[in-house]
Short mmCIF file of C-alpha atoms in Angstrom, two decimals:
data_model
loop_
_atom_site.label_atom_id
_atom_site.label_comp_id
_atom_site.label_asym_id
_atom_site.label_seq_id
_atom_site.Cartn_x
_atom_site.Cartn_y
_atom_site.Cartn_z
CA UNK A 1 124.98 95.17 64.63
CA UNK A 2 122.26 92.61 62.66
CA UNK A 3 119.36 93.66 60.94
CA UNK A 4 116.87 90.93 59.29
CA UNK A 5 113.92 92.85 57.15
CA UNK A 6 110.87 91.14 56.62
CA UNK A 7 107.40 92.60 55.47
CA UNK A 8 104.72 91.96 58.67
CA UNK A 9 102.08 90.28 56.40
CA UNK A 10 100.57 89.12 53.85
CA UNK A 11 97.72 87.22 52.10
CA UNK A 12 97.83 84.74 49.46
CA UNK A 13 94.97 82.65 48.17
CA UNK A 14 94.72 78.79 48.45
CA UNK A 15 96.40 77.11 44.97
CA UNK A 16 98.74 80.56 44.19
CA UNK A 17 101.76 80.85 44.94
CA UNK A 18 103.22 83.56 47.32
CA UNK A 19 106.74 85.03 47.78
CA UNK A 20 108.34 85.96 51.06
CA UNK A 21 111.41 88.69 51.25
CA UNK A 22 114.00 88.77 53.59
CA UNK A 23 116.66 91.33 53.65
CA UNK A 24 119.44 91.74 55.95
CA UNK A 25 122.42 93.33 57.01
CA UNK A 26 124.65 90.94 59.00
CA UNK A 27 128.65 91.39 60.04
CA UNK A 28 130.40 87.54 59.77
CA UNK A 29 126.90 86.54 57.29
CA UNK A 30 127.26 82.48 57.18
CA UNK A 31 123.87 80.90 55.59
CA UNK A 32 120.35 82.05 56.06
CA UNK A 33 117.59 80.05 57.23
CA UNK A 34 113.73 79.91 56.97
CA UNK A 35 111.68 78.71 59.79
CA UNK A 36 107.56 77.72 60.14
CA UNK A 37 105.96 78.69 62.84
CA UNK A 38 102.43 78.09 63.28
CA UNK A 39 100.37 80.07 66.17
CA UNK A 40 101.34 78.73 69.70
CA UNK A 41 103.88 76.33 68.56
CA UNK A 42 107.51 76.24 67.93
CA UNK A 43 109.33 76.84 64.81
CA UNK A 44 110.31 74.21 62.50
CA UNK A 45 112.58 73.82 59.62
CA UNK A 46 112.08 74.90 56.35
CA UNK A 47 115.25 75.84 54.11
CA UNK A 48 118.59 76.99 54.96
CA UNK A 49 121.10 78.45 51.85
CA UNK A 50 124.88 79.58 52.24
CA UNK A 51 125.50 79.73 48.32
CA UNK A 52 123.44 81.77 46.23
CA UNK A 53 121.18 80.43 43.94
CA UNK A 54 118.02 78.80 44.16
CA UNK A 55 116.79 75.77 46.69
CA UNK A 56 113.89 73.89 46.20
CA UNK A 57 112.36 71.42 48.52
CA UNK A 58 108.95 69.82 47.33
CA UNK A 59 106.36 73.23 47.56
CA UNK A 60 108.98 75.38 49.18
CA UNK A 61 111.87 77.12 47.29
CA UNK A 62 114.56 79.53 48.82
CA UNK A 63 116.89 81.67 47.30
CA UNK A 64 119.88 83.90 48.05
CA UNK A 65 121.63 86.33 46.92
CA UNK A 66 125.11 87.46 49.38
CA UNK A 67 125.70 90.78 47.43
CA UNK A 68 122.26 92.01 48.09
CA UNK A 69 121.43 90.53 51.34
CA UNK A 70 118.51 89.56 50.00
CA UNK A 71 116.71 86.01 50.68
CA UNK A 72 112.72 84.94 49.36
CA UNK A 73 111.09 82.03 50.45
CA UNK A 74 108.75 81.12 47.14
CA UNK A 75 105.46 78.65 48.63
CA UNK A 76 103.67 77.24 45.33
CA UNK A 77 100.31 75.35 45.39
CA UNK A 78 99.29 77.11 48.75
CA UNK A 79 97.60 75.19 50.91
CA UNK A 80 95.05 76.34 54.11
CA UNK A 81 97.87 74.90 56.72
CA UNK A 82 100.31 77.39 55.28
CA UNK A 83 98.62 80.01 56.83
CA UNK A 84 100.99 80.42 59.64
CA UNK A 85 104.65 82.92 60.13
CA UNK A 86 108.11 82.36 58.67
CA UNK A 87 110.77 83.09 60.40
CA UNK A 88 113.95 84.35 58.23
CA UNK A 89 117.21 83.78 60.48
CA UNK A 90 120.99 84.81 59.62
CA UNK A 91 123.73 82.85 60.99
CA UNK A 92 126.65 84.86 61.83
CA UNK A 93 129.56 82.69 62.66
CA UNK A 94 131.02 84.05 66.26
CA UNK A 95 127.78 84.74 67.72
CA UNK A 96 125.91 82.52 70.82
CA UNK A 97 123.61 80.91 69.12
CA UNK A 98 124.53 82.22 65.49
CA UNK A 99 121.13 82.94 64.75
CA UNK A 100 119.53 85.80 64.16
CA UNK A 101 115.77 86.47 64.11
CA UNK A 102 113.81 88.42 62.06
CA UNK A 103 110.15 89.49 62.86
CA UNK A 104 108.53 87.16 60.66
CA UNK A 105 106.21 87.02 58.22
CA UNK A 106 102.43 86.30 59.16
CA UNK A 107 100.97 84.74 55.79
CA UNK A 108 97.29 84.60 55.10
CA UNK A 109 95.97 81.98 52.94
CA UNK A 110 92.05 83.00 51.84
CA UNK A 111 90.29 80.47 50.49
CA UNK B 1 109.83 63.40 64.95
CA UNK B 2 110.83 65.84 67.20
CA UNK B 3 114.64 65.53 68.43
CA UNK B 4 114.20 68.78 71.09
CA UNK B 5 110.84 68.08 74.60
CA UNK B 6 110.25 70.74 76.48
CA UNK B 7 107.78 70.38 79.33
CA UNK B 8 105.84 71.76 80.29
CA UNK B 9 103.79 73.43 77.74
CA UNK B 10 101.57 75.31 79.03
CA UNK B 11 101.76 76.70 83.16
CA UNK B 12 99.79 78.69 85.29
CA UNK B 13 101.67 80.60 88.29
CA UNK B 14 101.13 83.61 90.92
CA UNK B 15 103.16 86.00 90.88
CA UNK B 16 106.09 85.77 93.57
CA UNK B 17 106.04 82.00 93.50
CA UNK B 18 108.77 79.96 90.91
CA UNK B 19 108.39 77.90 87.41
CA UNK B 20 110.80 74.90 86.24
CA UNK B 21 110.87 74.88 82.51
CA UNK B 22 112.78 71.54 80.77
CA UNK B 23 114.73 71.20 77.86
CA UNK B 24 116.12 67.34 76.48
CA UNK B 25 117.88 66.61 73.79
CA UNK B 26 116.05 63.32 72.42
CA UNK B 27 118.25 61.42 69.66
CA UNK B 28 122.04 63.66 70.53
CA UNK B 29 124.08 65.29 73.55
CA UNK B 30 123.78 69.04 73.38
CA UNK B 31 126.69 70.15 74.85
CA UNK B 32 125.15 73.35 74.46
CA UNK B 33 121.06 74.51 74.17
CA UNK B 34 119.63 77.83 73.99
CA UNK B 35 116.73 79.71 75.93
CA UNK B 36 114.56 82.45 73.48
CA UNK B 37 111.67 84.10 74.80
CA UNK B 38 109.06 85.11 72.59
CA UNK B 39 106.02 87.95 72.60
CA UNK B 40 102.95 87.90 71.15
CA UNK B 41 103.48 89.41 67.55
CA UNK B 42 107.75 89.69 68.02
CA UNK B 43 110.84 87.93 67.57
CA UNK B 44 112.79 85.21 69.01
CA UNK B 45 114.37 86.67 71.13
CA UNK B 46 117.49 84.49 72.44
CA UNK B 47 117.56 84.87 76.06
CA UNK B 48 120.25 82.64 77.18
CA UNK B 49 122.99 79.90 76.51
CA UNK B 50 122.86 76.61 78.77
CA UNK B 51 126.69 75.50 78.91
CA UNK B 52 126.85 71.73 80.31
CA UNK B 53 128.76 72.10 83.25
CA UNK B 54 129.58 75.56 83.11
CA UNK B 55 127.97 79.05 84.06
CA UNK B 56 125.25 79.57 81.80
CA UNK B 57 125.93 82.86 79.10
CA UNK B 58 123.26 85.98 79.47
CA UNK B 59 122.46 88.22 77.13
CA UNK B 60 122.98 91.63 77.86
CA UNK B 61 119.54 92.58 79.47
CA UNK B 62 118.64 89.45 80.69
CA UNK B 63 118.91 88.69 84.60
CA UNK B 64 120.31 86.06 85.85
CA UNK B 65 119.42 85.92 88.93
CA UNK B 66 115.71 85.39 88.23
CA UNK B 67 116.47 83.22 84.98
CA UNK B 68 118.17 80.25 86.94
CA UNK B 69 119.88 77.83 83.97
CA UNK B 70 120.99 74.38 84.91
CA UNK B 71 122.25 71.65 82.48
CA UNK B 72 122.86 69.61 84.40
CA UNK B 73 123.78 66.66 81.76
CA UNK B 74 124.06 66.78 77.66
CA UNK B 75 120.72 65.75 77.35
CA UNK B 76 118.86 68.07 80.01
CA UNK B 77 118.35 71.45 80.28
CA UNK B 78 116.17 74.03 82.65
CA UNK B 79 115.39 77.65 83.20
CA UNK B 80 113.68 78.13 86.50
CA UNK B 81 111.88 81.56 86.32
CA UNK B 82 112.11 82.97 89.95
CA UNK B 83 109.57 84.85 91.68
CA UNK B 84 107.96 85.51 88.45
CA UNK B 85 106.03 88.64 87.53
CA UNK B 86 102.90 89.27 85.17
CA UNK B 87 105.63 90.99 83.30
CA UNK B 88 107.30 87.24 82.92
CA UNK B 89 104.51 85.82 81.01
CA UNK B 90 105.10 85.16 77.50
CA UNK B 91 106.43 82.01 75.56
CA UNK B 92 109.69 80.06 76.11
CA UNK B 93 110.81 78.10 73.72
CA UNK B 94 114.33 76.06 74.13
CA UNK B 95 116.35 74.43 71.09
CA UNK B 96 119.57 72.59 70.75
CA UNK B 97 122.08 71.92 67.43
CA UNK B 98 122.88 68.66 66.44
CA UNK B 99 127.12 68.76 66.32
CA UNK B 100 127.33 65.75 64.92
CA UNK B 101 125.60 67.24 61.51
CA UNK B 102 127.76 70.04 61.05
CA UNK B 103 128.67 73.82 62.09
CA UNK B 104 125.80 75.11 60.45
CA UNK B 105 122.40 72.72 61.16
CA UNK B 106 119.92 74.16 61.57
CA UNK B 107 118.95 74.77 65.24
CA UNK B 108 116.30 72.27 67.11
CA UNK B 109 112.93 73.72 68.66
CA UNK B 110 111.29 72.31 72.02
CA UNK B 111 107.45 72.91 71.45
CA UNK B 112 107.39 75.75 73.69
CA UNK B 113 106.43 76.33 77.21
CA UNK B 114 103.45 78.98 77.22
CA UNK B 115 103.23 80.41 80.63
CA UNK B 116 101.28 83.11 82.12
CA UNK B 117 101.59 84.93 85.42
CA UNK B 118 98.47 86.10 87.27
#
């Protein structure tokens, strides 16, 4: 089966840095996505990792270690608008939609 | 801009009635679209895969007679919640993957439909 774990909630301060971790146990791993979801809205794509290492995209970076079944999303220079849920999703080749989502990490940014 | 459009964004209906939700891919043709449901503070759960020109594929535990899916064209899929009950109240989201951008391209999501059954 597929299993994805990420913390339920995190709190950080505006201007700071926060790291959201995701661990997974899946078969047929073919990449990992991070999505941002504001309350009452649909998820928006942030990043995709298929090879080990760090992918940087502006204030957001994502890291993957396939041997450890581990990824993290790093958010720098936090802004109030970054308050949202962050979903880790593993892409499994051969699945119906290919994606298994974690429950999401609710990030709260404080002034 | 948005590449997947979903309508309506909110709907309130009475118990026993049916509700239709539309999902359109705007910039590409999608032979496959996906329907998800999300309860508060829960993850996205795949309900079914909508296939253009053939029957939808439903995930285990999802009633196909209750959640009717029609993929009428390469850019439109509809989900009809029949005989809705209060427990069907949820956030329904459709998604599609642009086939022209590779096998592992990200899913693009519609803006979701908040269904409230009274």
